CSV table of C-alpha atoms and ligand atoms in Angstrom, one decimal:
chain,number,residue,atom,x,y,z
A,15,UNK,CA,17.8,15.1,25.4
A,16,UNK,CA,16.0,18.2,24.6
A,17,UNK,CA,12.6,18.6,23.3
A,18,UNK,CA,10.8,21.8,21.5
A,19,UNK,CA,7.9,22.2,24.1
A,20,UNK,CA,4.8,24.0,22.0
A,21,UNK,CA,2.8,26.8,23.4
A,22,UNK,CA,-0.6,26.4,22.1
A,23,UNK,CA,-2.3,29.2,20.3
A,24,UNK,CA,-6.3,29.3,20.9
A,25,UNK,CA,-8.8,30.6,18.1
A,26,UNK,CA,-12.2,31.6,18.8
A,27,UNK,CA,-14.6,30.4,16.3
A,28,UNK,CA,-18.5,30.8,15.3
A,29,UNK,CA,-18.6,26.9,15.4
A,30,UNK,CA,-16.3,26.5,18.5
A,31,UNK,CA,-16.7,25.3,22.5
A,32,UNK,CA,-15.2,24.6,25.5
A,33,UNK,CA,-13.8,21.5,25.4
A,34,UNK,CA,-10.0,22.3,24.8
A,35,UNK,CA,-10.5,23.6,28.4
A,36,UNK,CA,-12.8,20.9,29.9
A,37,UNK,CA,-10.9,17.9,27.9
A,38,UNK,CA,-7.5,19.4,27.8
A,39,UNK,CA,-6.9,22.0,30.6
A,40,UNK,CA,-5.8,24.7,28.1
A,41,UNK,CA,-6.5,28.2,29.0
A,42,UNK,CA,-9.1,29.5,26.5
A,43,UNK,CA,-10.1,32.8,25.6
A,44,UNK,CA,-13.9,32.2,25.4
A,45,UNK,CA,-16.7,29.6,25.5
A,46,UNK,CA,-16.4,29.5,21.7
A,47,UNK,CA,-12.8,28.6,21.1
A,48,UNK,CA,-12.6,26.4,17.8
A,49,UNK,CA,-8.9,25.6,17.4
A,50,UNK,CA,-5.9,24.8,19.4
A,51,UNK,CA,-3.0,25.3,17.2
A,52,UNK,CA,-0.6,23.2,18.8
A,53,UNK,CA,2.3,23.0,16.5
A,54,UNK,CA,2.6,25.8,14.2
A,55,UNK,CA,5.1,28.3,12.8
A,56,UNK,CA,2.2,29.7,10.4
A,57,UNK,CA,2.0,33.5,10.4
A,58,UNK,CA,-1.9,33.5,11.7
A,59,UNK,CA,-0.9,31.1,15.0
A,60,UNK,CA,3.2,31.0,15.5
A,61,UNK,CA,3.9,29.0,18.5
A,62,UNK,CA,6.2,29.7,21.4
A,63,UNK,CA,8.8,27.3,22.0
A,64,UNK,CA,10.6,26.3,25.2
A,65,UNK,CA,13.7,24.1,24.7
A,66,UNK,CA,12.8,21.5,27.4
A,67,UNK,CA,15.4,19.7,28.8
A,68,UNK,CA,15.7,16.5,31.6
A,69,UNK,CA,18.9,18.3,33.3
A,70,UNK,CA,17.4,19.4,36.2
A,71,UNK,CA,19.9,21.5,37.4
A,72,UNK,CA,19.8,23.8,34.6
A,73,UNK,CA,16.3,24.3,34.6
A,74,UNK,CA,14.1,25.0,31.6
A,75,UNK,CA,15.1,27.5,28.9
A,76,UNK,CA,12.7,30.2,29.1
A,77,UNK,CA,10.2,31.2,25.9
A,78,UNK,CA,12.7,33.0,23.7
A,79,UNK,CA,11.9,31.7,20.4
A,80,UNK,CA,8.9,31.2,17.6
A,81,UNK,CA,8.6,27.9,16.2
A,82,UNK,CA,9.1,30.2,12.9
A,83,UNK,CA,12.7,31.7,14.3
A,84,UNK,CA,13.8,28.4,15.1
A,85,UNK,CA,13.1,26.9,11.5
A,86,UNK,CA,14.8,29.9,9.9
A,87,UNK,CA,17.7,30.3,12.1
A,88,UNK,CA,18.3,26.4,13.7
A,89,UNK,CA,17.4,24.4,10.8
A,90,UNK,CA,19.8,21.6,12.1
A,91,UNK,CA,17.2,20.8,14.8
A,92,UNK,CA,14.8,19.9,11.7
A,93,UNK,CA,17.7,17.8,10.3
A,94,UNK,CA,18.6,20.4,7.7
A,95,UNK,CA,15.2,19.7,5.8
A,96,UNK,CA,14.8,22.1,3.1
A,97,UNK,CA,11.7,24.4,2.7
A,98,UNK,CA,11.0,28.1,3.4
A,99,UNK,CA,8.3,27.6,5.7
A,100,UNK,CA,7.9,24.6,8.3
A,101,UNK,CA,6.0,22.3,6.6
A,102,UNK,CA,3.1,21.0,8.7
A,103,UNK,CA,0.4,21.9,11.5
A,104,UNK,CA,-1.3,20.3,14.2
A,105,UNK,CA,-4.4,21.5,15.5
A,106,UNK,CA,-7.0,20.2,17.9
A,107,UNK,CA,-10.6,21.0,16.6
A,108,UNK,CA,-13.7,21.3,19.2
A,109,UNK,CA,-16.4,21.8,16.7
A,110,UNK,CA,-19.6,22.4,18.9
A,111,UNK,CA,-21.5,23.4,15.8
A,112,UNK,CA,-21.2,22.5,12.0
A,113,UNK,CA,-18.1,23.9,10.5
A,114,UNK,CA,-18.9,25.4,7.1
A,115,UNK,CA,-18.9,23.2,4.1
A,116,UNK,CA,-15.4,23.9,2.6
A,117,UNK,CA,-12.6,22.8,0.0
A,118,UNK,CA,-9.0,23.4,-0.1
A,119,UNK,CA,-6.8,24.2,-2.9
A,120,UNK,CA,-3.4,22.0,-3.9
A,121,UNK,CA,0.2,23.7,-4.1
A,122,UNK,CA,-0.3,24.5,-7.6
A,123,UNK,CA,-3.2,26.4,-7.1
A,124,UNK,CA,-2.6,28.0,-4.0
A,125,UNK,CA,1.2,29.4,-5.2
A,126,UNK,CA,-0.8,31.0,-8.3
A,127,UNK,CA,-4.0,32.4,-6.6
A,128,UNK,CA,-2.8,32.7,-2.9
A,129,UNK,CA,0.3,35.0,-3.0
A,130,UNK,CA,2.5,31.9,-3.0
A,131,UNK,CA,0.8,30.2,0.0
A,132,UNK,CA,1.0,26.3,0.5
A,133,UNK,CA,-2.3,24.0,-0.7
A,134,UNK,CA,-3.7,22.4,2.0
A,135,UNK,CA,-3.8,18.5,2.3
A,136,UNK,CA,-5.4,17.6,5.8
A,137,UNK,CA,-6.3,14.5,7.9
A,138,UNK,CA,-8.4,13.8,10.9
A,139,UNK,CA,-8.3,11.6,14.0
A,140,UNK,CA,-11.5,11.5,15.6
A,141,UNK,CA,-10.8,12.0,19.5
A,142,UNK,CA,-14.4,12.0,20.6
A,143,UNK,CA,-17.9,12.6,19.1
A,144,UNK,CA,-21.6,12.7,20.2
A,145,UNK,CA,-23.3,9.4,19.0
A,146,UNK,CA,-25.1,9.9,15.7
A,147,UNK,CA,-22.5,12.3,14.5
A,148,UNK,CA,-21.5,12.6,10.6
A,149,UNK,CA,-18.9,14.3,8.8
A,150,UNK,CA,-19.2,15.4,5.2
A,151,UNK,CA,-16.5,13.9,3.0
A,152,UNK,CA,-16.8,14.1,-0.7
A,153,UNK,CA,-20.1,14.9,-2.9
A,154,UNK,CA,-22.3,13.0,-5.5
A,155,UNK,CA,-22.2,15.3,-8.7
A,156,UNK,CA,-20.8,13.3,-11.6
A,157,UNK,CA,-20.0,16.2,-13.7
A,158,UNK,CA,-18.9,19.7,-13.3
A,159,UNK,CA,-22.3,21.2,-15.0
A,160,UNK,CA,-24.0,19.0,-12.6
A,161,UNK,CA,-21.7,20.3,-9.5
A,162,UNK,CA,-22.5,23.9,-10.5
A,163,UNK,CA,-26.2,23.2,-11.0
A,164,UNK,CA,-26.5,22.0,-7.6
A,165,UNK,CA,-24.4,24.4,-5.9
A,166,UNK,CA,-26.0,27.3,-7.5
A,167,UNK,CA,-29.5,26.1,-6.3
A,168,UNK,CA,-28.5,25.6,-3.3
A,169,UNK,CA,-29.4,21.9,-3.2
A,170,UNK,CA,-26.4,20.9,-0.8
A,171,UNK,CA,-28.0,18.2,0.7
A,172,UNK,CA,-28.4,16.5,-2.2
A,173,UNK,CA,-24.9,17.1,-3.4
A,174,UNK,CA,-22.8,16.4,0.1
A,175,UNK,CA,-22.0,12.8,0.9
A,176,UNK,CA,-22.6,12.6,4.7
A,177,UNK,CA,-21.5,9.6,6.6
A,178,UNK,CA,-21.2,8.4,10.3
A,179,UNK,CA,-18.3,8.8,12.4
A,180,UNK,CA,-17.0,7.1,15.6
A,181,UNK,CA,-14.3,8.0,18.1
A,182,UNK,CA,-10.8,6.5,16.5
A,183,UNK,CA,-12.0,7.1,13.3
A,184,UNK,CA,-9.2,8.4,10.5
A,185,UNK,CA,-9.7,10.4,7.4
A,186,UNK,CA,-7.5,11.6,4.9
A,187,UNK,CA,-8.5,15.1,3.0
A,188,UNK,CA,-6.9,15.6,0.0
A,189,UNK,CA,-6.9,19.0,-2.0
A,190,UNK,CA,-10.3,19.4,-4.0
A,191,UNK,CA,-12.3,17.2,-1.4
A,192,UNK,CA,-15.7,18.7,-0.1
A,193,UNK,CA,-15.8,18.2,3.5
A,194,UNK,CA,-17.1,19.5,6.9
A,195,UNK,CA,-16.6,18.8,10.7
A,196,UNK,CA,-20.0,18.6,12.1
A,197,UNK,CA,-21.2,19.9,15.4
A,198,UNK,CA,-20.1,17.4,18.2
A,199,UNK,CA,-17.0,16.6,17.0
A,200,UNK,CA,-13.3,16.9,19.0
A,201,UNK,CA,-10.5,15.6,16.8
A,202,UNK,CA,-6.6,16.4,15.9
A,203,UNK,CA,-5.9,17.4,12.7
A,204,UNK,CA,-2.6,17.2,10.9
A,205,UNK,CA,-2.2,19.5,7.8
A,206,UNK,CA,0.1,21.2,5.7
A,207,UNK,CA,1.3,24.5,7.1
A,208,UNK,CA,-1.8,26.9,5.4
A,209,UNK,CA,-4.7,28.5,6.4
A,210,UNK,CA,-6.5,28.8,2.8
A,211,UNK,CA,-10.1,27.5,3.1
A,212,UNK,CA,-12.7,28.0,0.2
A,213,UNK,CA,-16.1,27.9,1.8
A,214,UNK,CA,-18.9,26.7,0.0
A,215,UNK,CA,-21.9,26.9,2.2
A,216,UNK,CA,-22.4,28.2,5.5
A,217,UNK,CA,-25.8,27.5,6.5
A,218,UNK,CA,-26.8,31.3,6.1
A,219,UNK,CA,-24.8,31.7,9.7
A,220,UNK,CA,-24.1,35.3,10.7
A,221,UNK,CA,-21.2,36.5,12.3
A,222,UNK,CA,-21.3,39.6,14.0
A,223,UNK,CA,-24.6,40.1,12.1
A,224,UNK,CA,-23.2,39.5,8.9
A,225,UNK,CA,-22.8,36.4,6.8
A,226,UNK,CA,-19.3,35.1,6.5
A,227,UNK,CA,-17.6,35.2,2.9
A,228,UNK,CA,-18.3,32.5,0.4
A,229,UNK,CA,-15.7,31.5,-2.0
A,230,UNK,CA,-17.9,29.5,-4.9
A,231,UNK,CA,-15.8,30.4,-8.0
A,232,UNK,CA,-12.7,29.5,-6.2
A,233,UNK,CA,-14.4,26.2,-4.9
A,234,UNK,CA,-15.3,25.5,-8.3
A,235,UNK,CA,-12.3,25.8,-9.6
A,236,UNK,CA,-10.9,23.3,-7.2
A,237,UNK,CA,-13.5,20.7,-6.4
A,238,UNK,CA,-12.1,17.5,-7.6
A,239,UNK,CA,-15.0,16.1,-9.9
A,240,UNK,CA,-16.6,13.0,-9.5
A,241,UNK,CA,-15.2,13.3,-6.2
A,242,UNK,CA,-12.1,10.7,-5.7
A,243,UNK,CA,-14.1,8.5,-3.2
A,244,UNK,CA,-17.8,7.8,-3.8
A,245,UNK,CA,-17.5,4.6,-1.9
A,246,UNK,CA,-20.5,3.7,0.1
A,247,UNK,CA,-20.4,3.4,4.0
A,248,UNK,CA,-19.3,-0.1,4.2
A,249,UNK,CA,-16.9,0.0,1.4
A,250,UNK,CA,-15.4,3.0,3.0
A,251,UNK,CA,-15.2,1.0,6.3
A,252,UNK,CA,-13.0,-1.7,4.2
A,253,UNK,CA,-10.8,1.0,2.6
A,254,UNK,CA,-10.0,2.3,5.9
A,255,UNK,CA,-9.0,-1.2,7.4
A,256,UNK,CA,-7.3,-1.5,4.6
A,257,UNK,CA,-5.0,1.7,4.8
A,258,UNK,CA,-4.7,1.5,8.6
A,259,UNK,CA,-2.5,-1.2,9.9
A,260,UNK,CA,-0.5,-1.9,12.9
A,261,UNK,CA,3.1,-1.5,11.9
A,262,UNK,CA,4.8,-2.6,15.1
A,263,UNK,CA,4.1,-4.4,18.1
A,264,UNK,CA,6.2,-4.9,21.0
A,265,UNK,CA,5.7,-7.7,23.5
A,266,UNK,CA,4.7,-5.4,26.4
A,267,UNK,CA,1.6,-4.5,24.1
A,268,UNK,CA,3.2,-1.1,22.8
A,269,UNK,CA,2.0,-0.6,19.3
A,270,UNK,CA,2.6,1.6,16.4
A,271,UNK,CA,-0.4,1.9,14.2
A,272,UNK,CA,0.1,3.6,10.4
A,273,UNK,CA,-2.7,5.6,9.6
A,274,UNK,CA,-1.9,7.9,6.3
A,275,UNK,CA,1.2,8.6,4.2
A,276,UNK,CA,0.8,11.1,1.5
A,277,UNK,CA,3.7,13.4,-0.1
A,278,UNK,CA,3.3,15.9,3.0
A,279,UNK,CA,3.1,14.0,6.0
A,280,UNK,CA,3.1,10.1,7.7
A,281,UNK,CA,0.8,9.9,10.4
A,282,UNK,CA,0.6,7.0,13.1
A,283,UNK,CA,-0.9,6.4,16.2
A,284,UNK,CA,1.3,5.3,19.1
A,285,UNK,CA,0.0,3.3,22.2
A,286,UNK,CA,2.4,3.2,25.1
A,287,UNK,CA,2.2,0.2,27.7
A,288,UNK,CA,5.0,0.7,29.9
A,289,UNK,CA,8.0,1.4,27.5
A,290,UNK,CA,8.3,1.9,23.9
A,291,UNK,CA,11.5,3.5,22.2
A,292,UNK,CA,12.1,6.3,19.9
A,293,UNK,CA,13.8,3.7,17.6
A,294,UNK,CA,11.1,1.4,18.1
A,295,UNK,CA,8.6,4.0,16.7
A,296,UNK,CA,10.9,5.3,13.8
A,297,UNK,CA,11.6,3.5,10.3
A,298,UNK,CA,15.2,3.2,9.9
A,299,UNK,CA,16.8,6.1,8.5
A,300,UNK,CA,13.6,8.1,7.3
A,301,UNK,CA,13.0,10.7,10.0
A,302,UNK,CA,14.3,14.1,10.4
A,303,UNK,CA,12.3,15.1,12.8
A,304,UNK,CA,9.1,13.9,14.9
A,305,UNK,CA,5.9,15.7,16.0
A,306,UNK,CA,4.1,14.2,19.1
A,307,UNK,CA,0.8,14.8,20.3
A,308,UNK,CA,-0.5,13.2,23.7
A,309,UNK,CA,-4.0,12.4,23.0
A,310,UNK,CA,-4.5,10.0,26.4
A,311,UNK,CA,-2.8,9.1,29.4
A,312,UNK,CA,0.5,10.3,31.3
A,313,UNK,CA,4.0,9.4,31.2
A,314,UNK,CA,7.7,10.7,30.3
A,315,UNK,CA,10.3,10.7,27.5
A,316,UNK,CA,14.0,10.7,28.2
A,317,UNK,CA,12.8,11.9,32.0
A,318,UNK,CA,10.4,14.7,31.1
A,319,UNK,CA,7.2,14.3,32.3
A,320,UNK,CA,4.3,14.3,29.6
A,321,UNK,CA,0.2,14.3,29.7
A,322,UNK,CA,-2.9,14.5,27.7
A,323,UNK,CA,-2.4,17.7,25.9
A,324,UNK,CA,1.1,18.1,25.4
A,325,UNK,CA,2.3,18.8,22.0
A,326,UNK,CA,6.4,18.8,21.1
A,327,UNK,CA,9.2,18.3,18.2
A,328,UNK,CA,11.7,15.8,19.0
A,329,UNK,CA,14.5,17.4,17.2
A,330,UNK,CA,17.2,15.6,14.7
A,331,UNK,CA,19.6,13.5,15.9
A,332,UNK,CA,17.7,12.6,19.4
A,333,UNK,CA,17.1,8.7,19.7
A,334,UNK,CA,18.1,7.0,22.7
A,335,UNK,CA,15.2,7.7,24.6
A,336,UNK,CA,12.1,5.8,25.5
A,337,UNK,CA,8.3,6.9,26.4
A,338,UNK,CA,7.4,5.4,29.8
A,339,UNK,CA,3.8,5.2,31.0
A,340,UNK,CA,0.6,4.4,29.9
A,341,UNK,CA,-0.3,6.9,26.8
A,342,UNK,CA,-1.9,7.2,23.6
A,343,UNK,CA,0.1,9.6,20.9
A,344,UNK,CA,-0.4,11.0,17.6
A,345,UNK,CA,2.9,10.9,15.7
A,346,UNK,CA,3.7,12.9,12.6
A,347,UNK,CA,6.7,13.1,10.6
A,348,UNK,CA,7.0,15.4,7.2
B,420,ZN,ZN1,-10.8,21.7,6.1
């Protein structure tokens, strides 16, 4: 049993805080650390990987690889999956302040306008948020003309759709969806491996004395209009409940909750109560490799100790072992 053990990359942001240290115990570079790139082979934050095994006498293999190198040279670990770049990126985001109102391109647009980069489909599992926190998801413009009018006049409060958010909520953000994480939110994001963000509005904030760049024309190009999701709050809750479901429930109370499936990833929430095997978690035959993030509790997998804040990949072909302990994890597969 060998796990690909990630060393997260931390990013300071003007909207970041210090909860990546206080909640997760990570070493952070400053009190405005916004993002932990927990599982990433993206050039802007390529994780160091240790092969961590449970053969005590051999000890841990030292830090010798980047995830991008393993993807390039050891594709068998990933079940021989095709693709030039490791496809996914897992982040933990600590938003002490509001993030910009933004939108991401899809693969086709990014390929053409961003030097062949991937587009960005993302999803959020809300780990924690202050009471009364909201998020921005979608907008109210019915036509492109109305969209342009509202943006050019800076009437963002009329444009955006803002809804309340609670710990445990989950949101799928497709390319073209206007969105913003608001201050007071701690979340785990699973996304395509892409760093392309078009900022629509940044509240007039300054970074090092200057406003951060906006990308109005590219935003206009990619925003879905009308928005794909114009449901009211109650309808949103209903749609959410329909999509989410317990896919597997073990007798001991362990469970696998399906959160989302899209062309790029499947994301689930896993509850380990005593014991839950990898075999129970996987849908037969569908998995090349598994990405796990421990979001609460502690335990082990195949004799390797795990605690909140650990992120790792179970490579292709590992399948006999079981999680032991009391833990909650987010599980993603490409
Ligand atoms: Zn985003």
